[in-house]
PDB file of C-alpha atoms in Angstrom:
ATOM      1  CA  THR A   1     128.707 100.397  77.281  1.00 63.00           C
ATOM      2  CA  GLN A   2     127.746 104.081  77.552  1.00 70.00           C
ATOM      3  CA  PRO A   3     129.197 105.473  80.792  1.00 69.00           C
ATOM      4  CA  ASP A   4     127.406 108.812  80.473  1.00 78.00           C
ATOM      5  CA  THR A   5     123.979 107.223  80.122  1.00 87.00           C
ATOM      6  CA  LEU A   6     121.259 108.581  82.400  1.00 91.00           C
ATOM      7  CA  PHE A   7     118.526 106.124  83.324  1.00 92.00           C
ATOM      8  CA  ILE A   8     115.062 107.522  84.033  1.00 93.00           C
ATOM      9  CA  VAL A   9     112.949 105.400  86.375  1.00 92.00           C
ATOM     10  CA  ASN A  10     109.195 105.894  86.788  1.00 90.00           C
ATOM     11  CA  VAL A  11     108.527 105.744  90.532  1.00 87.00           C
ATOM     12  CA  SER A  12     104.941 104.558  89.973  1.00 80.00           C
ATOM     13  CA  HIS A  13     106.199 101.225  88.655  1.00 74.00           C
ATOM     14  CA  LEU A  14     108.234 100.673  91.816  1.00 73.00           C
ATOM     15  CA  LEU A  15     104.957 100.460  93.735  1.00 71.00           C
ATOM     16  CA  GLU A  16     103.270  97.843  91.551  1.00 66.00           C
ATOM     17  CA  ASN A  17     102.379  94.420  92.875  1.00 61.00           C
ATOM     18  CA  TYR A  18     103.690  91.185  91.449  1.00 55.00           C
ATOM     19  CA  GLY A  19     101.585  89.194  89.020  1.00 54.00           C
ATOM     20  CA  ASN A  20     101.320  89.103  85.258  1.00 56.00           C
ATOM     21  CA  HIS A  21     103.956  91.844  85.091  1.00 73.00           C
ATOM     22  CA  LEU A  22     106.633  89.163  85.397  1.00 81.00           C
ATOM     23  CA  HIS A  23     105.437  87.454  82.233  1.00 80.00           C
ATOM     24  CA  LYS A  24     105.367  90.758  80.378  1.00 77.00           C
ATOM     25  CA  LEU A  25     108.936  91.436  81.458  1.00 80.00           C
ATOM     26  CA  LEU A  26     110.509  88.028  80.983  1.00 85.00           C
ATOM     27  CA  VAL A  27     108.836  86.871  77.766  1.00 79.00           C
ATOM     28  CA  ASN A  28     110.892  89.241  75.601  1.00 77.00           C
ATOM     29  CA  TYR A  29     114.280  88.037  76.861  1.00 83.00           C
ATOM     30  CA  PRO A  30     116.079  85.244  74.996  1.00 85.00           C
ATOM     31  CA  ASN A  31     116.927  82.207  77.087  1.00 88.00           C
ATOM     32  CA  SER A  32     120.298  82.643  78.772  1.00 92.00           C
ATOM     33  CA  LEU A  33     122.021  82.339  82.128  1.00 94.00           C
ATOM     34  CA  ASN A  34     121.308  86.039  82.706  1.00 93.00           C
ATOM     35  CA  LYS A  35     117.589  85.459  82.195  1.00 92.00           C
ATOM     36  CA  LEU A  36     117.673  82.508  84.600  1.00 93.00           C
ATOM     37  CA  LYS A  37     119.383  84.592  87.276  1.00 93.00           C
ATOM     38  CA  MET A  38     116.931  87.453  86.759  1.00 90.00           C
ATOM     39  CA  THR A  39     113.987  85.066  86.981  1.00 92.00           C
ATOM     40  CA  ASP A  40     115.391  83.636  90.230  1.00 91.00           C
ATOM     41  CA  TYR A  41     115.788  87.108  91.678  1.00 87.00           C
ATOM     42  CA  LEU A  42     112.315  88.330  90.699  1.00 86.00           C
ATOM     43  CA  CYS A  43     110.626  85.196  91.989  1.00 88.00           C
ATOM     44  CA  ASP A  44     112.518  85.522  95.267  1.00 86.00           C
ATOM     45  CA  MET A  45     111.505  89.179  95.540  1.00 78.00           C
ATOM     46  CA  GLY A  46     107.882  88.283  94.957  1.00 77.00           C
ATOM     47  CA  GLU A  47     108.104  85.403  97.428  1.00 81.00           C
ATOM     48  CA  LEU A  48     106.541  83.109  94.837  1.00 86.00           C
ATOM     49  CA  THR A  49     105.966  79.514  95.786  1.00 89.00           C
ATOM     50  CA  LEU A  50     107.571  76.716  93.782  1.00 90.00           C
ATOM     51  CA  SER A  51     104.401  76.082  91.791  1.00 87.00           C
ATOM     52  CA  GLU A  52     103.947  79.826  91.113  1.00 88.00           C
ATOM     53  CA  ARG A  53     107.501  80.335  89.886  1.00 89.00           C
ATOM     54  CA  MET A  54     107.660  77.279  87.647  1.00 90.00           C
ATOM     55  CA  GLU A  55     105.514  78.965  84.986  1.00 87.00           C
ATOM     56  CA  HIS A  56     108.155  81.701  84.710  1.00 88.00           C
ATOM     57  CA  TYR A  57     110.892  79.168  84.018  1.00 88.00           C
ATOM     58  CA  PHE A  58     108.649  77.180  81.674  1.00 86.00           C
ATOM     59  CA  PRO A  59     105.872  79.472  80.344  1.00 81.00           C
ATOM     60  CA  ILE A  60     104.322  76.540  78.489  1.00 79.00           C
ATOM     61  CA  ILE A  61     102.998  75.393  81.878  1.00 81.00           C
ATOM     62  CA  ARG A  62     100.651  78.358  81.875  1.00 77.00           C
ATOM     63  CA  PHE A  63      99.994  78.789  78.170  1.00 76.00           C
ATOM     64  CA  HIS A  64      99.956  75.210  76.893  1.00 78.00           C
ATOM     65  CA  ASP A  65      96.206  75.172  76.281  1.00 80.00           C
ATOM     66  CA  ARG A  66      96.381  78.063  73.778  1.00 78.00           C
ATOM     67  CA  TRP A  67      97.356  75.691  70.974  1.00 79.00           C
ATOM     68  CA  SER A  68      93.851  75.695  69.547  1.00 84.00           C
ATOM     69  CA  GLU A  69      93.799  79.500  69.384  1.00 85.00           C
ATOM     70  CA  LEU A  70      97.161  80.064  67.690  1.00 83.00           C
ATOM     71  CA  THR A  71      97.381  81.909  64.387  1.00 85.00           C
ATOM     72  CA  ALA A  72     100.259  82.821  62.098  1.00 83.00           C
ATOM     73  CA  ASP A  73     100.540  86.182  63.878  1.00 79.00           C
ATOM     74  CA  ASP A  74     101.606  84.424  67.077  1.00 75.00           C
ATOM     75  CA  PHE A  75     104.804  83.324  65.340  1.00 76.00           C
ATOM     76  CA  ASN A  76     105.581  86.638  63.693  1.00 73.00           C
ATOM     77  CA  ALA A  77     105.969  89.360  66.301  1.00 62.00           C
ATOM     78  CA  PRO A  78     105.668  92.726  64.529  1.00 59.00           C
ATOM     79  CA  LYS A  79     108.749  94.931  64.440  1.00 59.00           C
ATOM     80  CA  ASP A  80     108.260  98.610  63.795  1.00 57.00           C
ATOM     81  CA  GLN A  81     109.856 101.977  64.299  1.00 59.00           C
ATOM     82  CA  TYR A  82     107.830 102.584  67.459  1.00 58.00           C
ATOM     83  CA  LYS A  83     109.702  99.850  69.392  1.00 59.00           C
ATOM     84  CA  CYS A  84     106.449  98.376  70.713  1.00 57.00           C
ATOM     85  CA  GLY A  85     105.150 101.770  71.857  1.00 60.00           C
ATOM     86  CA  SER A  86     101.430 102.414  71.893  1.00 56.00           C
ATOM     87  CA  THR A  87     100.149 103.511  68.498  1.00 58.00           C
ATOM     88  CA  TYR A  88      96.402 103.155  68.838  1.00 56.00           C
ATOM     89  CA  LYS A  89      94.676 106.382  67.878  1.00 59.00           C
ATOM     90  CA  SER A  90      92.381 106.771  70.870  1.00 57.00           C
ATOM     91  CA  PHE A  91      95.385 107.189  73.157  1.00 59.00           C
ATOM     92  CA  LEU A  92      96.766 109.947  70.954  1.00 66.00           C
ATOM     93  CA  SER A  93      93.609 111.962  70.463  1.00 72.00           C
ATOM     94  CA  LYS A  94      91.103 111.209  73.229  1.00 84.00           C
ATOM     95  CA  SER A  95      90.675 113.781  76.005  1.00 86.00           C
ATOM     96  CA  THR A  96      89.060 113.151  79.374  1.00 87.00           C
ATOM     97  CA  ASP A  97      88.262 115.928  81.823  1.00 89.00           C
ATOM     98  CA  VAL A  98      89.954 114.865  85.073  1.00 88.00           C
ATOM     99  CA  SER A  99      89.880 118.266  86.770  1.00 88.00           C
ATOM    100  CA  GLY A 100      89.719 118.519  90.534  1.00 84.00           C
ATOM    101  CA  ILE A 101      92.715 116.417  91.546  1.00 81.00           C
ATOM    102  CA  GLU A 102      94.677 117.711  94.525  1.00 82.00           C
ATOM    103  CA  TYR A 103      97.945 116.097  95.528  1.00 83.00           C
ATOM    104  CA  ASP A 104      98.597 115.601  99.237  1.00 82.00           C
ATOM    105  CA  PHE A 105     102.335 115.996  99.773  1.00 83.00           C
ATOM    106  CA  ASP A 106     102.114 115.731 103.568  1.00 85.00           C
ATOM    107  CA  THR A 107     100.538 112.316 104.000  1.00 85.00           C
ATOM    108  CA  ARG A 108     102.800 109.323 104.607  1.00 86.00           C
ATOM    109  CA  ASP A 109     102.034 105.599 104.488  1.00 80.00           C
ATOM    110  CA  SER A 110     104.392 102.657 104.879  1.00 82.00           C
ATOM    111  CA  LEU A 111     105.420 100.680 101.827  1.00 84.00           C
ATOM    112  CA  SER A 112     104.940  96.937 101.623  1.00 83.00           C
ATOM    113  CA  GLU A 113     107.874  94.767 102.623  1.00 83.00           C
ATOM    114  CA  ASN A 114     108.398  93.738  98.989  1.00 79.00           C
ATOM    115  CA  ASN A 115     108.332  97.332  97.720  1.00 83.00           C
ATOM    116  CA  THR A 116     110.724  98.478 100.439  1.00 89.00           C
ATOM    117  CA  ARG A 117     113.156  95.661  99.774  1.00 86.00           C
ATOM    118  CA  GLY A 118     112.953  96.135  96.021  1.00 84.00           C
ATOM    119  CA  LEU A 119     113.595  99.883  96.264  1.00 91.00           C
ATOM    120  CA  ASN A 120     116.548  99.389  98.610  1.00 93.00           C
ATOM    121  CA  ASP A 121     118.004  96.722  96.317  1.00 90.00           C
ATOM    122  CA  LEU A 122     117.673  99.053  93.330  1.00 91.00           C
ATOM    123  CA  MET A 123     119.375 101.901  95.170  1.00 95.00           C
ATOM    124  CA  ASP A 124     122.154  99.573  96.353  1.00 95.00           C
ATOM    125  CA  TYR A 125     122.690  98.410  92.782  1.00 91.00           C
ATOM    126  CA  CYS A 126     122.793 101.949  91.385  1.00 93.00           C
ATOM    127  CA  GLU A 127     125.349 102.975  93.999  1.00 95.00           C
ATOM    128  CA  GLN A 128     127.446  99.861  93.510  1.00 94.00           C
ATOM    129  CA  GLU A 129     127.540 100.228  89.732  1.00 89.00           C
ATOM    130  CA  GLN A 130     127.738 104.041  89.923  1.00 89.00           C
ATOM    131  CA  VAL A 131     124.700 104.302  87.668  1.00 88.00           C
ATOM    132  CA  LYS A 132     123.377 107.756  86.860  1.00 91.00           C
ATOM    133  CA  VAL A 133     119.655 107.659  87.480  1.00 94.00           C
ATOM    134  CA  LEU A 134     116.797 110.147  87.735  1.00 96.00           C
ATOM    135  CA  PHE A 135     113.647 108.979  89.490  1.00 96.00           C
ATOM    136  CA  VAL A 136     110.489 110.607  88.134  1.00 95.00           C
ATOM    137  CA  ILE A 137     106.912 110.803  89.389  1.00 92.00           C
ATOM    138  CA  VAL A 138     104.579 111.610  86.517  1.00 91.00           C
ATOM    139  CA  PRO A 139     101.400 113.673  86.914  1.00 89.00           C
ATOM    140  CA  GLN A 140      98.253 111.614  87.282  1.00 87.00           C
ATOM    141  CA  ALA A 141      94.686 112.378  88.259  1.00 84.00           C
ATOM    142  CA  VAL A 142      94.025 109.341  90.423  1.00 81.00           C
ATOM    143  CA  ASP A 143      92.140 110.379  93.557  1.00 77.00           C
ATOM    144  CA  ASP A 144      93.958 107.911  95.787  1.00 77.00           C
ATOM    145  CA  ASN A 145      95.494 109.164  99.036  1.00 79.00           C
ATOM    146  CA  GLU A 146      97.146 105.800  99.674  1.00 81.00           C
ATOM    147  CA  ARG A 147      98.942 106.051  96.346  1.00 82.00           C
ATOM    148  CA  PHE A 148     100.049 109.624  97.080  1.00 84.00           C
ATOM    149  CA  SER A 149     101.275 108.535 100.520  1.00 87.00           C
ATOM    150  CA  LYS A 150     103.384 105.706  99.117  1.00 87.00           C
ATOM    151  CA  GLN A 151     104.826 107.975  96.444  1.00 88.00           C
ATOM    152  CA  ASN A 152     105.754 110.502  99.134  1.00 90.00           C
ATOM    153  CA  VAL A 153     107.471 107.835 101.235  1.00 91.00           C
ATOM    154  CA  THR A 154     109.356 106.621  98.170  1.00 92.00           C
ATOM    155  CA  VAL A 155     110.593 110.148  97.467  1.00 93.00           C
ATOM    156  CA  ASP A 156     111.754 110.428 101.095  1.00 93.00           C
ATOM    157  CA  MET A 157     113.702 107.169 100.825  1.00 94.00           C
ATOM    158  CA  LEU A 158     115.331 108.171  97.532  1.00 95.00           C
ATOM    159  CA  GLU A 159     116.312 111.646  98.685  1.00 95.00           C
ATOM    160  CA  GLU A 160     117.656 110.267 101.964  1.00 95.00           C
ATOM    161  CA  ARG A 161     120.093 108.228  99.870  1.00 95.00           C
ATOM    162  CA  CYS A 162     120.902 111.366  97.789  1.00 95.00           C
ATOM    163  CA  PHE A 163     119.250 110.217  94.565  1.00 96.00           C
ATOM    164  CA  ASP A 164     117.847 112.800  92.155  1.00 96.00           C
ATOM    165  CA  VAL A 165     114.049 112.890  92.087  1.00 96.00           C
ATOM    166  CA  LEU A 166     111.886 114.916  89.716  1.00 96.00           C
ATOM    167  CA  ASP A 167     108.377 115.017  91.182  1.00 94.00           C
ATOM    168  CA  LEU A 168     106.341 116.336  88.261  1.00 94.00           C
ATOM    169  CA  ARG A 169     103.242 116.457  90.460  1.00 91.00           C
ATOM    170  CA  ARG A 170     104.712 119.663  91.887  1.00 92.00           C
ATOM    171  CA  TYR A 171     105.252 121.337  88.505  1.00 94.00           C
ATOM    172  CA  THR A 172     101.975 120.922  86.641  1.00 92.00           C
ATOM    173  CA  GLN A 173     101.594 124.696  86.231  1.00 93.00           C
ATOM    174  CA  GLU A 174     105.142 125.085  84.925  1.00 96.00           C
ATOM    175  CA  ILE A 175     104.514 122.173  82.553  1.00 96.00           C
ATOM    176  CA  GLY A 176     101.299 123.842  81.413  1.00 96.00           C
ATOM    177  CA  LEU A 177      99.128 120.762  81.951  1.00 94.00           C
ATOM    178  CA  ASP A 178      95.404 121.263  81.543  1.00 94.00           C
ATOM    179  CA  TYR A 179      93.532 118.570  83.439  1.00 92.00           C
ATOM    180  CA  ALA A 180      90.470 119.207  81.306  1.00 93.00           C
ATOM    181  CA  THR A 181      92.127 118.497  77.952  1.00 93.00           C
ATOM    182  CA  ASP A 182      95.587 116.920  78.368  1.00 93.00           C
ATOM    183  CA  PHE A 183      94.685 113.506  79.810  1.00 91.00           C
ATOM    184  CA  TYR A 184      93.603 110.306  78.081  1.00 89.00           C
ATOM    185  CA  ASN A 185      92.407 108.863  81.398  1.00 87.00           C
ATOM    186  CA  GLU A 186      93.196 109.258  85.098  1.00 87.00           C
ATOM    187  CA  LYS A 187      96.604 107.602  84.795  1.00 84.00           C
ATOM    188  CA  HIS A 188      97.839 108.735  81.393  1.00 87.00           C
ATOM    189  CA  THR A 189      98.273 111.970  79.503  1.00 90.00           C
ATOM    190  CA  ASN A 190      97.149 112.051  75.876  1.00 89.00           C
ATOM    191  CA  LEU A 191      99.306 113.283  73.000  1.00 88.00           C
ATOM    192  CA  HIS A 192      98.925 116.934  74.008  1.00 91.00           C
ATOM    193  CA  GLY A 193      99.856 116.305  77.637  1.00 93.00           C
ATOM    194  CA  SER A 194     102.673 113.918  76.717  1.00 91.00           C
ATOM    195  CA  LEU A 195     104.318 116.550  74.506  1.00 93.00           C
ATOM    196  CA  LYS A 196     104.214 119.061  77.359  1.00 96.00           C
ATOM    197  CA  VAL A 197     105.695 116.595  79.859  1.00 95.00           C
ATOM    198  CA  THR A 198     108.399 115.493  77.417  1.00 94.00           C
ATOM    199  CA  ASP A 199     109.340 119.101  76.668  1.00 96.00           C
ATOM    200  CA  TYR A 200     109.578 119.919  80.386  1.00 97.00           C
ATOM    201  CA  ILE A 201     111.749 116.872  81.174  1.00 96.00           C
ATOM    202  CA  SER A 202     113.976 117.665  78.196  1.00 95.00           C
ATOM    203  CA  ARG A 203     114.542 121.210  79.388  1.00 95.00           C
ATOM    204  CA  TYR A 204     115.121 119.944  82.942  1.00 95.00           C
ATOM    205  CA  LEU A 205     117.785 117.501  81.774  1.00 93.00           C
ATOM    206  CA  ILE A 206     119.532 120.156  79.691  1.00 91.00           C
TER     207      ILE A 206
END
Protein backbone atom coordinates (compact mmCIF):
# COMPACT_ATOMS: atom_id res chain seq x y z
CA THR A 1 0.00 0.00 0.00
CA GLN A 2 3.07 2.27 0.16
CA PRO A 3 4.80 2.20 -3.24
CA ASP A 4 7.81 4.19 -2.04
CA THR A 5 8.55 1.82 0.83
CA LEU A 6 12.13 0.59 1.11
CA PHE A 7 12.56 -2.83 2.69
CA ILE A 8 15.79 -3.51 4.58
CA VAL A 9 16.81 -7.17 4.70
CA ASN A 10 19.47 -8.49 7.09
CA VAL A 11 21.66 -10.82 5.02
CA SER A 12 22.64 -12.84 8.11
CA HIS A 13 19.10 -14.18 8.42
CA LEU A 14 19.20 -15.44 4.84
CA LEU A 15 21.90 -17.90 5.91
CA GLU A 16 20.05 -19.40 8.87
CA ASN A 17 19.01 -23.04 8.94
CA TYR A 18 15.45 -24.22 9.27
CA GLY A 19 14.12 -25.30 12.64
CA ASN A 20 12.29 -23.51 15.41
CA HIS A 21 12.48 -20.31 13.36
CA LEU A 22 9.39 -21.44 11.47
CA HIS A 23 7.35 -21.55 14.66
CA LYS A 24 8.58 -18.11 15.67
CA LEU A 25 7.54 -16.76 12.29
CA LEU A 26 4.20 -18.47 11.79
CA VAL A 27 2.76 -18.33 15.31
CA ASN A 28 2.03 -14.59 15.09
CA TYR A 29 -0.03 -14.83 11.89
CA PRO A 30 -3.81 -15.26 12.13
CA ASN A 31 -5.19 -18.31 10.37
CA SER A 32 -5.96 -17.53 6.74
CA LEU A 33 -5.42 -18.83 3.22
CA ASN A 34 -2.33 -16.61 2.99
CA LYS A 35 -0.85 -18.25 6.09
CA LEU A 36 -1.58 -21.70 4.66
CA LYS A 37 0.16 -20.85 1.39
CA MET A 38 3.14 -19.38 3.25
CA THR A 39 3.38 -22.46 5.46
CA ASP A 40 3.31 -24.69 2.35
CA TYR A 41 6.07 -22.66 0.75
CA LEU A 42 8.33 -22.59 3.81
CA CYS A 43 7.92 -26.30 4.45
CA ASP A 44 8.73 -27.02 0.81
CA MET A 45 11.81 -24.79 1.01
CA GLY A 46 12.99 -26.60 4.11
CA GLU A 47 12.26 -29.98 2.53
CA LEU A 48 10.34 -30.98 5.65
CA THR A 49 8.82 -34.42 5.76
CA LEU A 50 5.08 -34.86 6.23
CA SER A 51 5.45 -35.55 9.94
CA GLU A 52 7.79 -32.54 10.38
CA ARG A 53 5.48 -30.12 8.60
CA MET A 54 2.27 -31.20 10.31
CA GLU A 55 3.22 -29.38 13.52
CA HIS A 56 3.35 -26.13 11.54
CA TYR A 57 -0.20 -26.60 10.28
CA PHE A 58 -1.41 -27.77 13.69
CA PRO A 59 0.97 -26.44 16.39
CA ILE A 60 -0.99 -28.30 19.06
CA ILE A 61 0.75 -31.46 17.81
CA ARG A 62 3.99 -30.14 19.23
CA PHE A 63 2.75 -28.14 22.19
CA HIS A 64 -0.19 -30.20 23.43
CA ASP A 65 1.60 -31.39 26.57
CA ARG A 66 2.09 -27.83 27.88
CA TRP A 67 -1.42 -27.77 29.32
CA SER A 68 -0.16 -28.41 32.83
CA GLU A 69 2.24 -25.47 32.62
CA LEU A 70 -0.16 -22.83 31.29
CA THR A 71 -0.78 -19.63 33.22
CA ALA A 72 -2.99 -16.61 32.62
CA ASP A 73 -0.06 -14.88 30.88
CA ASP A 74 -0.17 -17.46 28.09
CA PHE A 75 -3.58 -16.12 27.07
CA ASN A 76 -2.72 -12.45 27.32
CA ALA A 77 0.15 -11.60 25.00
CA PRO A 78 1.59 -8.24 26.11
CA LYS A 79 1.23 -5.31 23.73
CA ASP A 80 3.56 -2.39 24.18
CA GLN A 81 5.09 0.53 22.37
CA TYR A 82 8.24 -1.46 21.61
CA LYS A 83 6.40 -3.80 19.19
CA CYS A 84 7.96 -6.88 20.78
CA GLY A 85 11.48 -5.42 20.62
CA SER A 86 14.02 -6.42 23.22
CA THR A 87 13.72 -4.33 26.37
CA TYR A 88 15.79 -6.25 28.88
CA LYS A 89 18.37 -3.99 30.48
CA SER A 90 21.45 -6.16 30.06
CA PHE A 91 21.18 -5.85 26.28
CA LEU A 92 21.06 -2.07 26.53
CA SER A 93 23.90 -1.54 28.96
CA LYS A 94 26.24 -4.54 28.95
CA SER A 95 29.57 -4.21 27.12
CA THR A 96 31.79 -7.08 26.04
CA ASP A 97 35.29 -6.57 24.68
CA VAL A 98 35.30 -8.40 21.33
CA SER A 99 38.41 -6.74 19.90
CA GLY A 100 40.59 -8.57 17.42
CA ILE A 101 38.04 -9.51 14.76
CA GLU A 102 39.29 -9.31 11.18
CA TYR A 103 36.90 -9.76 8.28
CA ASP A 104 38.10 -11.81 5.32
CA PHE A 105 36.51 -10.32 2.21
CA ASP A 106 38.40 -12.59 -0.20
CA THR A 107 37.31 -16.02 0.97
CA ARG A 108 34.40 -17.71 -0.80
CA ASP A 109 32.36 -20.77 0.19
CA SER A 110 29.32 -22.27 -1.51
CA LEU A 111 25.91 -21.77 0.02
CA SER A 112 23.65 -24.68 0.86
CA GLU A 113 21.10 -25.69 -1.74
CA ASN A 114 18.28 -24.37 0.46
CA ASN A 115 19.99 -21.01 1.04
CA THR A 116 20.77 -20.62 -2.66
CA ARG A 117 17.23 -21.44 -3.70
CA GLY A 118 15.73 -19.21 -1.03
CA LEU A 119 17.92 -16.24 -2.01
CA ASN A 120 17.12 -16.68 -5.70
CA ASP A 121 13.40 -16.93 -4.94
CA LEU A 122 13.57 -13.73 -2.87
CA MET A 123 15.39 -11.87 -5.63
CA ASP A 124 12.91 -13.15 -8.23
CA TYR A 125 10.03 -11.96 -6.07
CA CYS A 126 11.55 -8.51 -5.52
CA GLU A 127 12.10 -8.09 -9.25
CA GLN A 128 8.65 -9.36 -10.14
CA GLU A 129 6.90 -7.08 -7.66
CA GLN A 130 9.35 -4.21 -8.29
CA VAL A 131 10.10 -4.04 -4.58
CA LYS A 132 12.67 -1.53 -3.39
CA VAL A 133 15.03 -3.39 -1.12
CA LEU A 134 18.39 -2.77 0.54
CA PHE A 135 20.32 -5.81 1.73
CA VAL A 136 22.47 -5.12 4.79
CA ILE A 137 25.26 -7.03 6.50
CA VAL A 138 25.64 -5.85 10.07
CA PRO A 139 28.98 -5.74 11.91
CA GLN A 140 29.62 -8.74 14.12
CA ALA A 141 32.64 -10.07 15.96
CA VAL A 142 32.15 -13.76 15.25
CA ASP A 143 35.49 -15.35 14.37
CA ASP A 144 34.00 -17.67 11.76
CA ASN A 145 35.60 -17.81 8.31
CA GLU A 146 32.81 -20.03 7.00
CA ARG A 147 30.26 -17.40 7.95
CA PHE A 148 32.31 -14.64 6.31
CA SER A 149 32.67 -16.78 3.17
CA LYS A 150 28.93 -17.35 2.87
CA GLN A 151 28.22 -13.67 3.45
CA ASN A 152 30.70 -12.80 0.70
CA VAL A 153 29.07 -15.23 -1.73
CA THR A 154 25.65 -13.81 -0.88
CA VAL A 155 26.87 -10.29 -1.63
CA ASP A 156 28.25 -11.51 -4.98
CA MET A 157 24.90 -13.07 -5.89
CA LEU A 158 22.94 -9.95 -4.91
CA GLU A 159 25.22 -7.53 -6.74
CA GLU A 160 25.24 -9.76 -9.83
CA ARG A 161 21.47 -9.25 -9.96
CA CYS A 162 21.98 -5.47 -9.42
CA PHE A 163 20.53 -5.31 -5.91
CA ASP A 164 21.77 -2.65 -3.49
CA VAL A 165 23.94 -4.04 -0.71
CA LEU A 166 25.27 -2.13 2.29
CA ASP A 167 28.07 -4.20 3.81
CA LEU A 168 28.59 -2.48 7.16
CA ARG A 169 31.55 -4.76 7.89
CA ARG A 170 33.52 -2.50 5.54
CA TYR A 171 32.57 0.75 7.31
CA THR A 172 33.21 0.11 10.99
CA GLN A 173 35.65 3.03 11.19
CA GLU A 174 33.23 5.40 9.48
CA ILE A 175 30.49 4.19 11.84
CA GLY A 176 32.81 4.78 14.78
CA LEU A 177 32.32 1.31 16.28
CA ASP A 178 34.55 0.43 19.20
CA TYR A 179 34.84 -3.33 19.51
CA ALA A 180 35.90 -2.94 23.13
CA THR A 181 32.79 -1.08 24.29
CA ASP A 182 30.02 -1.13 21.65
CA PHE A 183 29.06 -4.82 21.64
CA TYR A 184 26.72 -6.76 23.91
CA ASN A 185 28.15 -10.06 22.64
CA GLU A 186 29.85 -11.38 19.50
CA LYS A 187 26.69 -11.13 17.40
CA HIS A 188 24.99 -8.01 18.72
CA THR A 189 25.87 -4.40 19.40
CA ASN A 190 24.71 -2.89 22.69
CA LEU A 191 22.82 0.39 22.98
CA HIS A 192 25.91 2.47 22.22
CA GLY A 193 26.83 0.47 19.12
CA SER A 194 23.22 0.26 17.94
CA LEU A 195 22.86 4.05 18.01
CA LYS A 196 26.00 4.42 15.90
CA VAL A 197 24.84 1.84 13.35
CA THR A 198 21.35 3.34 13.17
CA ASP A 199 22.76 6.84 12.66
CA TYR A 200 25.06 5.61 9.87
CA ILE A 201 22.26 3.75 8.05
CA SER A 202 19.99 6.78 8.40
CA ARG A 203 22.57 9.07 6.84
CA TYR A 204 23.23 6.48 4.11
CA LEU A 205 19.55 6.29 3.21
CA ILE A 206 19.21 10.08 3.12
